[in-house]
mmCIF file of C-alpha atoms in Angstrom:
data_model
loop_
_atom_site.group_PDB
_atom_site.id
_atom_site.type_symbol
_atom_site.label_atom_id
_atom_site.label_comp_id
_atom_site.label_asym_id
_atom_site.label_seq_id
_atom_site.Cartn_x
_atom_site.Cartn_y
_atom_site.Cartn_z
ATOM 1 C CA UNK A 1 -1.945 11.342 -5.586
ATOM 2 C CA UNK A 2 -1.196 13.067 -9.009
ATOM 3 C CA UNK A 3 -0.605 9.957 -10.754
ATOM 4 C CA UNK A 4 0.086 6.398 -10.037
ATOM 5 C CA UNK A 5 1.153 3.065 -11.974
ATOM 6 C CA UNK A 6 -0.814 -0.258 -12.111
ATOM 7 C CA UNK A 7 1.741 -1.776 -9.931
ATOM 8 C CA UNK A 8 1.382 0.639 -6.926
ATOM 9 C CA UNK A 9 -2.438 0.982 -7.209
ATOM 10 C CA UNK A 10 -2.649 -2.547 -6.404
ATOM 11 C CA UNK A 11 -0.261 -1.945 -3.548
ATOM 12 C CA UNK A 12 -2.466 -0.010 -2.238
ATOM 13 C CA UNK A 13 -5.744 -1.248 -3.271
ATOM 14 C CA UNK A 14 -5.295 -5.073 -3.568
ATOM 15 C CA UNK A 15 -2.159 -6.511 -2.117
ATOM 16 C CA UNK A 16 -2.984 -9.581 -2.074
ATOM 17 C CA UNK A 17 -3.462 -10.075 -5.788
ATOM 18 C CA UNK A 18 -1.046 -11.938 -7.593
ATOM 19 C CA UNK A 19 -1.028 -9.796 -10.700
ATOM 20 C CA UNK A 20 -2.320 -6.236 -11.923
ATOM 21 C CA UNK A 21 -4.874 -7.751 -14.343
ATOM 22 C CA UNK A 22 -7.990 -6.961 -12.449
ATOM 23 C CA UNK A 23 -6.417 -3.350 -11.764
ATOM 24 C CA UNK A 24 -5.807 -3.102 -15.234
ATOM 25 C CA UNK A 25 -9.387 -4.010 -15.901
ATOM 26 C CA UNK A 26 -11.114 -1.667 -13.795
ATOM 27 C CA UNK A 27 -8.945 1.573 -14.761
ATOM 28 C CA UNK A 28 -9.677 0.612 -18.567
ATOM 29 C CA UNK A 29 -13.312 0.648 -17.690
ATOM 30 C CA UNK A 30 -12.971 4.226 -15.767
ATOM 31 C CA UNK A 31 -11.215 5.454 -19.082
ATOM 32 C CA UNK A 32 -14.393 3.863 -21.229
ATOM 33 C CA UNK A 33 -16.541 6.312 -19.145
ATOM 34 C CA UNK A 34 -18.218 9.189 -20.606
ATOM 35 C CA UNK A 35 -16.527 11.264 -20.078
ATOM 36 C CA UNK A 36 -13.281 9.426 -19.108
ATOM 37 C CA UNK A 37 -13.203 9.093 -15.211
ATOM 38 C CA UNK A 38 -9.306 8.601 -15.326
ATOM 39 C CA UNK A 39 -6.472 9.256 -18.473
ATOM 40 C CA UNK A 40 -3.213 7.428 -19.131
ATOM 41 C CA UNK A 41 -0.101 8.153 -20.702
ATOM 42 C CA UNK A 42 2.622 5.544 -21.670
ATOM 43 C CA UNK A 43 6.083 5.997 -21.851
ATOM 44 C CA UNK A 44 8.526 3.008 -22.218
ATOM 45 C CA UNK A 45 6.154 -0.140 -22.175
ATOM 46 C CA UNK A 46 4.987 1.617 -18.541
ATOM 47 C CA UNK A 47 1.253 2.770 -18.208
ATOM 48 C CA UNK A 48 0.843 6.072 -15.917
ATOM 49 C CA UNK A 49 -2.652 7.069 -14.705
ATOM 50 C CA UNK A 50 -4.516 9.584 -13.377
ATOM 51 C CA UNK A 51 -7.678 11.107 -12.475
ATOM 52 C CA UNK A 52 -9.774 13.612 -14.851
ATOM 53 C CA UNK A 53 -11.816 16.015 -13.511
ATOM 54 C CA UNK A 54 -14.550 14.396 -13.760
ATOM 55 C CA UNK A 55 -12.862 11.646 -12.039
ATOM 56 C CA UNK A 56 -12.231 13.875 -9.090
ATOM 57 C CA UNK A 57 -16.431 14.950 -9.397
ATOM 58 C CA UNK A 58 -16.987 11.716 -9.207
ATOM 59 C CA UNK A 59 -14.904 10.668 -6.270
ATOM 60 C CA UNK A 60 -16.192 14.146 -4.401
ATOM 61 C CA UNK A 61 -19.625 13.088 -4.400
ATOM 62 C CA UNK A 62 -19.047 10.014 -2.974
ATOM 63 C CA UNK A 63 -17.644 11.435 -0.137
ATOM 64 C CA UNK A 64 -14.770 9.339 0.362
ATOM 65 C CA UNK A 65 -12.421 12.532 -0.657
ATOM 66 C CA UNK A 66 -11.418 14.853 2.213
ATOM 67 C CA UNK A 67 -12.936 18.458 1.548
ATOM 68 C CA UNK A 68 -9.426 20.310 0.946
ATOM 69 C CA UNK A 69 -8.899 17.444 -1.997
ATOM 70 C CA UNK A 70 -8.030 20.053 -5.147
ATOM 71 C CA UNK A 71 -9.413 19.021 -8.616
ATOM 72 C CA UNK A 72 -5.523 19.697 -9.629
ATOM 73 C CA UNK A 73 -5.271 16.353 -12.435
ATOM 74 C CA UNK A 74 -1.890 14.423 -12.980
ATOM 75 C CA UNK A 75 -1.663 14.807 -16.828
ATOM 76 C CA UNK A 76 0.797 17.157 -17.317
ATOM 77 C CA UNK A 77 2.986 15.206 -14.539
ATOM 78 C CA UNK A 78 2.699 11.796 -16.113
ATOM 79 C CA UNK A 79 3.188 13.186 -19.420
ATOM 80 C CA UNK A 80 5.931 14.765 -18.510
ATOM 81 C CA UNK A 81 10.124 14.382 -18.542
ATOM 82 C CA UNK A 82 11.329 11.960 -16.563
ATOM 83 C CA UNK A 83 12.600 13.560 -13.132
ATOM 84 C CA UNK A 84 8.979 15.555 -12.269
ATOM 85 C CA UNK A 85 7.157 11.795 -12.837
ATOM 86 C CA UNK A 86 9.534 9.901 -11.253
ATOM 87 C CA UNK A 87 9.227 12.746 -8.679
ATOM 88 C CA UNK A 88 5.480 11.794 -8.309
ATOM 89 C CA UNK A 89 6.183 8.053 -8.375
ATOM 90 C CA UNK A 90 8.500 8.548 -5.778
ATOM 91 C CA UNK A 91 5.939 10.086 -3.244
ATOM 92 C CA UNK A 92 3.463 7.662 -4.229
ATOM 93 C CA UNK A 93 5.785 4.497 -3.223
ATOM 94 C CA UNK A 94 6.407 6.673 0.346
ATOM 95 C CA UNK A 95 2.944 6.451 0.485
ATOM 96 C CA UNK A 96 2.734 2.785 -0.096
ATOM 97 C CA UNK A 97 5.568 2.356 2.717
ATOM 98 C CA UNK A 98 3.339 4.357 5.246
ATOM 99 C CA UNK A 99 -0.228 2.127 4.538
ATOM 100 C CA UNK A 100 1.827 -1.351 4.656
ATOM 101 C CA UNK A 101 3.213 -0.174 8.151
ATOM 102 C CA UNK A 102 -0.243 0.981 9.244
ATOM 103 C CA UNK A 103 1.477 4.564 10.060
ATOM 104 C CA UNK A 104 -1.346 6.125 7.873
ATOM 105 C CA UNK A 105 -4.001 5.130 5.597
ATOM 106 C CA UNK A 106 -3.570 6.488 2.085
ATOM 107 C CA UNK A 107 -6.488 8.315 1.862
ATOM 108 C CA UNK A 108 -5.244 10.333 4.708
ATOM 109 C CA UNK A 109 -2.652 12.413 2.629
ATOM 110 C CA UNK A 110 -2.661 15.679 0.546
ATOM 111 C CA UNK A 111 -0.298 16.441 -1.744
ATOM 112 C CA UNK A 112 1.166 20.221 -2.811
ATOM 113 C CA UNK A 113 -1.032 22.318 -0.307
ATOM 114 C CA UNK A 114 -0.171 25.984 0.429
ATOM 115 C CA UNK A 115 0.487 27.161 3.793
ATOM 116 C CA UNK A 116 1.114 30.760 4.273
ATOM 117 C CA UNK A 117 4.588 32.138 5.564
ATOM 118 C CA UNK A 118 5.443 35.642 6.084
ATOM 119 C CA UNK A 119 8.050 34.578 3.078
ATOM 120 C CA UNK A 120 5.670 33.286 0.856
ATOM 121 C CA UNK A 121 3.617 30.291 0.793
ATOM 122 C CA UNK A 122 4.919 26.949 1.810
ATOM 123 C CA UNK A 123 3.582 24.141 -0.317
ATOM 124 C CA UNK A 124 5.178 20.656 1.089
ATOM 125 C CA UNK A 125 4.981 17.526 -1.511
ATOM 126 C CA UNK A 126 2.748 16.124 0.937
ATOM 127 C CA UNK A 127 1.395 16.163 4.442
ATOM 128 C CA UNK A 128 -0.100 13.097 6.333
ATOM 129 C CA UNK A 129 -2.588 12.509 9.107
ATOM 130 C CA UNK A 130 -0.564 9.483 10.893
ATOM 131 C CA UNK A 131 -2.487 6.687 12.653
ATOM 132 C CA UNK A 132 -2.058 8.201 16.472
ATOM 133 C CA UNK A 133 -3.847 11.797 15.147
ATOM 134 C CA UNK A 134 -1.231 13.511 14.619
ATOM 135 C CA UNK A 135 0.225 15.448 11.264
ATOM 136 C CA UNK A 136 3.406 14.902 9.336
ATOM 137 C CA UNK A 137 5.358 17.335 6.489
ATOM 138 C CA UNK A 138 6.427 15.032 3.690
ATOM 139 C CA UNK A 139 9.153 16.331 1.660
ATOM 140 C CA UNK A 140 10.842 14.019 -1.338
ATOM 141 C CA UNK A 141 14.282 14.645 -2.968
ATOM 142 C CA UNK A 142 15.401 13.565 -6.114
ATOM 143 C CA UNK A 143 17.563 16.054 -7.907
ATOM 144 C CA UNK A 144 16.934 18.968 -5.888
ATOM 145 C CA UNK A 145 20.626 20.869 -5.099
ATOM 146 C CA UNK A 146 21.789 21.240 -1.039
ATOM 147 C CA UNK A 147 20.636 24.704 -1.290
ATOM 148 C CA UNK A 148 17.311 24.523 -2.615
ATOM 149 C CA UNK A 149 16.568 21.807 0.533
ATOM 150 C CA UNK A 150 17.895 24.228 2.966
ATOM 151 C CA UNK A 151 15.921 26.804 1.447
ATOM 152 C CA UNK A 152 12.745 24.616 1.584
ATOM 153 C CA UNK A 153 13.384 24.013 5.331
ATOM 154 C CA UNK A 154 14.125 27.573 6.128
ATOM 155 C CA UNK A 155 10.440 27.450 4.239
ATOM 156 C CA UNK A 156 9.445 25.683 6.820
ATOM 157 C CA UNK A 157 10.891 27.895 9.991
ATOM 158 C CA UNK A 158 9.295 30.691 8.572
ATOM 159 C CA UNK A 159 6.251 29.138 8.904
ATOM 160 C CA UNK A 160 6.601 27.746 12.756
ATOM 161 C CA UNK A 161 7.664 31.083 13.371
ATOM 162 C CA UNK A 162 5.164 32.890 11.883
ATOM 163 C CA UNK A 163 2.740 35.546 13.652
ATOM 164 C CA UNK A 164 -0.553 34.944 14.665
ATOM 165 C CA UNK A 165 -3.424 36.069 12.720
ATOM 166 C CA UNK A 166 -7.032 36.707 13.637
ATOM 167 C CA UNK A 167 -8.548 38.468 16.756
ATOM 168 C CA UNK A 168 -9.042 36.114 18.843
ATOM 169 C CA UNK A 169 -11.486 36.200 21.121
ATOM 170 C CA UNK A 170 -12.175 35.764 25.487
ATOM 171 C CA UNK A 171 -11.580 31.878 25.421
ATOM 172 C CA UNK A 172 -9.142 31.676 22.966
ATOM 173 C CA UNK A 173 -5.620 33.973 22.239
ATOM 174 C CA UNK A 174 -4.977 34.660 18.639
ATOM 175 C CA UNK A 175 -3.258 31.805 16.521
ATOM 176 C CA UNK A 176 -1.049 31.051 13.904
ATOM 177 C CA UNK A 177 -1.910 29.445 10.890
ATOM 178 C CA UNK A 178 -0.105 26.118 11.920
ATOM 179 C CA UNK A 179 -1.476 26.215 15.548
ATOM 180 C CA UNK A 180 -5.148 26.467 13.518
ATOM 181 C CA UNK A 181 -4.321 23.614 11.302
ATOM 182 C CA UNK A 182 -2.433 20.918 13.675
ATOM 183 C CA UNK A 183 -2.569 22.062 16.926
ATOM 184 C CA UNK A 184 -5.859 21.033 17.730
ATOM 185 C CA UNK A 185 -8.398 22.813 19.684
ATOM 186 C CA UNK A 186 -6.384 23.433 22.950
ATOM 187 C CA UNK A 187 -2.817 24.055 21.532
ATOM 188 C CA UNK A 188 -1.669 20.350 23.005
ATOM 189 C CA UNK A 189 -0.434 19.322 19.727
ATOM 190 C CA UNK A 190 3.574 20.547 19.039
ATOM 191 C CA UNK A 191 4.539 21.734 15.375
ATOM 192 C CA UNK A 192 4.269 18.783 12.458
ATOM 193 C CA UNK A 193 7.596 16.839 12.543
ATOM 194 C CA UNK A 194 9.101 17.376 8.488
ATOM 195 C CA UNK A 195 10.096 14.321 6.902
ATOM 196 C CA UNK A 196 12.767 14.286 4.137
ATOM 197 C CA UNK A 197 12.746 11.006 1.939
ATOM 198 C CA UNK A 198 15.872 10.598 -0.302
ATOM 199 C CA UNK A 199 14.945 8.485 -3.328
ATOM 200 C CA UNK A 200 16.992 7.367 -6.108
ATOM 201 C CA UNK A 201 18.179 9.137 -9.555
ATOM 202 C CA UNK A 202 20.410 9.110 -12.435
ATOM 203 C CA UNK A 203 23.468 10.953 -12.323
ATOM 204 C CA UNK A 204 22.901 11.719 -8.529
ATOM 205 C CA UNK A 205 24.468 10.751 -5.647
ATOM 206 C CA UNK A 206 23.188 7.402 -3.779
ATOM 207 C CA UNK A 207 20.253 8.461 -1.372
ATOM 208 C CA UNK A 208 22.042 7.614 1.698
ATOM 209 C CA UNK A 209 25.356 10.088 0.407
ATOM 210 C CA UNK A 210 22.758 13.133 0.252
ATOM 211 C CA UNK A 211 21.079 12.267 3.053
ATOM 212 C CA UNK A 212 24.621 12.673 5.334
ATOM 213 C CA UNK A 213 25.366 15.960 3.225
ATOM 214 C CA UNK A 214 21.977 17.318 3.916
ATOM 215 C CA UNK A 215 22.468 16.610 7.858
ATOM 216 C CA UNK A 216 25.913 18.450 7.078
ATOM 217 C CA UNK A 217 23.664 21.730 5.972
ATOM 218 C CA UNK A 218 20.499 21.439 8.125
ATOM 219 C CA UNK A 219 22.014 21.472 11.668
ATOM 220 C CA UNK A 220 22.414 24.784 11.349
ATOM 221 C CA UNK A 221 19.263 26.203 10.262
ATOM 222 C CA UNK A 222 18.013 28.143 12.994
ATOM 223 C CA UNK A 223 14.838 26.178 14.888
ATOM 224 C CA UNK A 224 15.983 22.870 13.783
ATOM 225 C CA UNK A 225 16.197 20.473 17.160
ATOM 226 C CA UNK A 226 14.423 22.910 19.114
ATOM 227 C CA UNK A 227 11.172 24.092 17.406
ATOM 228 C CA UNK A 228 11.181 21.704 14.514
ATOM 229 C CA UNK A 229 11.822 18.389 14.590
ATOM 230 C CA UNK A 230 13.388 16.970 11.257
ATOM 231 C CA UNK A 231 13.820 13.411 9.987
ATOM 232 C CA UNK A 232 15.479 11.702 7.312
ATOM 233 C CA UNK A 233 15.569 8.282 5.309
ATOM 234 C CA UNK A 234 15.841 7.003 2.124
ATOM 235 C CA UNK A 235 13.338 5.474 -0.553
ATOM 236 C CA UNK A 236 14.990 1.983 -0.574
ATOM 237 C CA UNK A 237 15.092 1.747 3.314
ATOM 238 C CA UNK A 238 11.543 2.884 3.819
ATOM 239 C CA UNK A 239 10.371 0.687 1.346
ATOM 240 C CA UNK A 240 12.105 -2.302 2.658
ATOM 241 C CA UNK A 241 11.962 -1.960 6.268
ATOM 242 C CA UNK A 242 8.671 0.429 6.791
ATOM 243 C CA UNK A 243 7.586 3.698 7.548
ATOM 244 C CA UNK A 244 6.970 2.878 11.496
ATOM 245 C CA UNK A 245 10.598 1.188 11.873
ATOM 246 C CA UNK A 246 14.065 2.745 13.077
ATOM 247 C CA UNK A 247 14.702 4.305 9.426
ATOM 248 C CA UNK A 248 14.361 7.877 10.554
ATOM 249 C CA UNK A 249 17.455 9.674 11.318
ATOM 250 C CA UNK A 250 16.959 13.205 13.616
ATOM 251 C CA UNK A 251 18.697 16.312 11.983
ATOM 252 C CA UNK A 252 20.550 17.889 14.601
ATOM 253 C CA UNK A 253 22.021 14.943 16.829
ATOM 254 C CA UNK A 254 25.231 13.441 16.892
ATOM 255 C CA UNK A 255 27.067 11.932 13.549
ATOM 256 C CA UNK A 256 26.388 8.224 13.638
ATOM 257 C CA UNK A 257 23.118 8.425 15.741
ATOM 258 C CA UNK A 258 20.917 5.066 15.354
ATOM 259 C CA UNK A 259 17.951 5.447 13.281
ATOM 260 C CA UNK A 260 14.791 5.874 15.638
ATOM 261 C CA UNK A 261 11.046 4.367 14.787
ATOM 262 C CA UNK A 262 8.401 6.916 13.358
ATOM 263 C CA UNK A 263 6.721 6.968 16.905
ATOM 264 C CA UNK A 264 10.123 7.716 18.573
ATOM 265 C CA UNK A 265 10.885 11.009 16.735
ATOM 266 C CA UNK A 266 11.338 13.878 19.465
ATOM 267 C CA UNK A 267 8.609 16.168 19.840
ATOM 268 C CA UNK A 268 9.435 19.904 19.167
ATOM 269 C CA UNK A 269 8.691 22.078 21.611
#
């Protein structure tokens, strides 16, 4: 993650303490190392931290990190105006929701990866390895406008739909750049379903409004229902009810449609 508060490292890390003093403790002695093995920036009687890079050498070469972990550090998010932080707070608590439901550890995410569309590159706020093997796309909205989201998801088409690349060889047709990266070695895996989180923000609309005005708008984008399968929920109702739950609803059904578990999502084809 790009940055994180005390509060949702112990979330993660130590749920069953009662308080955030002994994660307090240990990210002041990370910031006593020399160099500094983590920074913080405070804003409004709130801590935000982050990793250095020598923080993400460290972690590296313990070999806990997978291999496609960048050394791209939080600062300039946590020191930053409010809606790009809260932005990154926002996909941490998803996170959060996802480990308490056992739908994916939290190691088992990376965050702002490119992947390669005959548009231009594709970089989703996060993608997860769930618990069953396979891969979700992550997306969180904030403040971003109807058409920007459309956009993103036509983003997303672009890359389903995109040409294979390579040779090939006498075992093995050419492949895409998704069917190399989630498919799996014989091609039984269907595309990544893409998961759109509505959380919370000032002067917005209340998740669950945008969420029923993005349905509105993404129905019509061309793959959706049949190639890609597309989810929504909000922040508040993952975080209450969990990640593996019904909280997901399926772009492309009928108005009203009951919210389905994580594991119950359609597959695309």
């Amino acid at each position: 993650m790009r940055l994180a508060t005390p509060c949702q490292l112990k979330a993660l890390l130590l749920p069953r303490q009662q308080g955030t003093d002994h994660v307090r403790r240990a990210l002041r002695n990370l910031l006593a190392e020399s160099p500094a093995l983590v920074g913080r920036t405070n804003r409004a009687q709130q801590s935000y931290w982050y990793c250095t890079p020598a923080g993400f050498a460290e972690a590296a070469a313990s070999g806990e990190l997978a291999s496609t972990t960048g050394s791209t550090t939080g600062k300039r998010i946590a020191a930053s105006k409010t809606g790009l932080r809260e932005h990154g707070l926002a996909l941490v608590d998803t996170v959060i929701a996802f480990h308490r439901a056992g739908a994916a550890d939290f190691a088992d995410w990376r965050v702002e990866g490119a992947h390669p569309t005959p548009a231009g590159n594709l970089i989703p706020d996060g993608v997860v390895l769930l618990a069953d093997g396979a891969s979700a796309f992550v997306e969180i909205d904030r403040t971003m406008s109807y058409a920007r989201l459309i956009a993103k998801l036509e983003r997303y088409d672009a890359y389903r739909n995109a040409p294979a690349t390579g040779r090939g060889n006498a075992a093995r047709a050419p492949r895409s750049h998704w069917q190399e990266t989630y498919a799996g070695p014989h091609l039984d895996r269907p595309f990544p379903p893409v998961l759109f989180v509505f959380a919370p923000a000032p002067r917005r609309a209340a998740p669950d409004t945008r969420e029923a005005a993005f349905h509105e708008r993404a129905r019509n984008v061309g793959s959706v229902n049949y190639k890609l399968t597309v989810a929504t929920t909000t922040l508040p109702l993952l975080t209450k009810t969990g990640a593996d739950n019904a909280v997901w609803r399926v772009v492309g059904k009928a108005q009203g449609e009951k919210r389905r578990a994580l594991a119950a999502l359609p597959k695309a084809r």
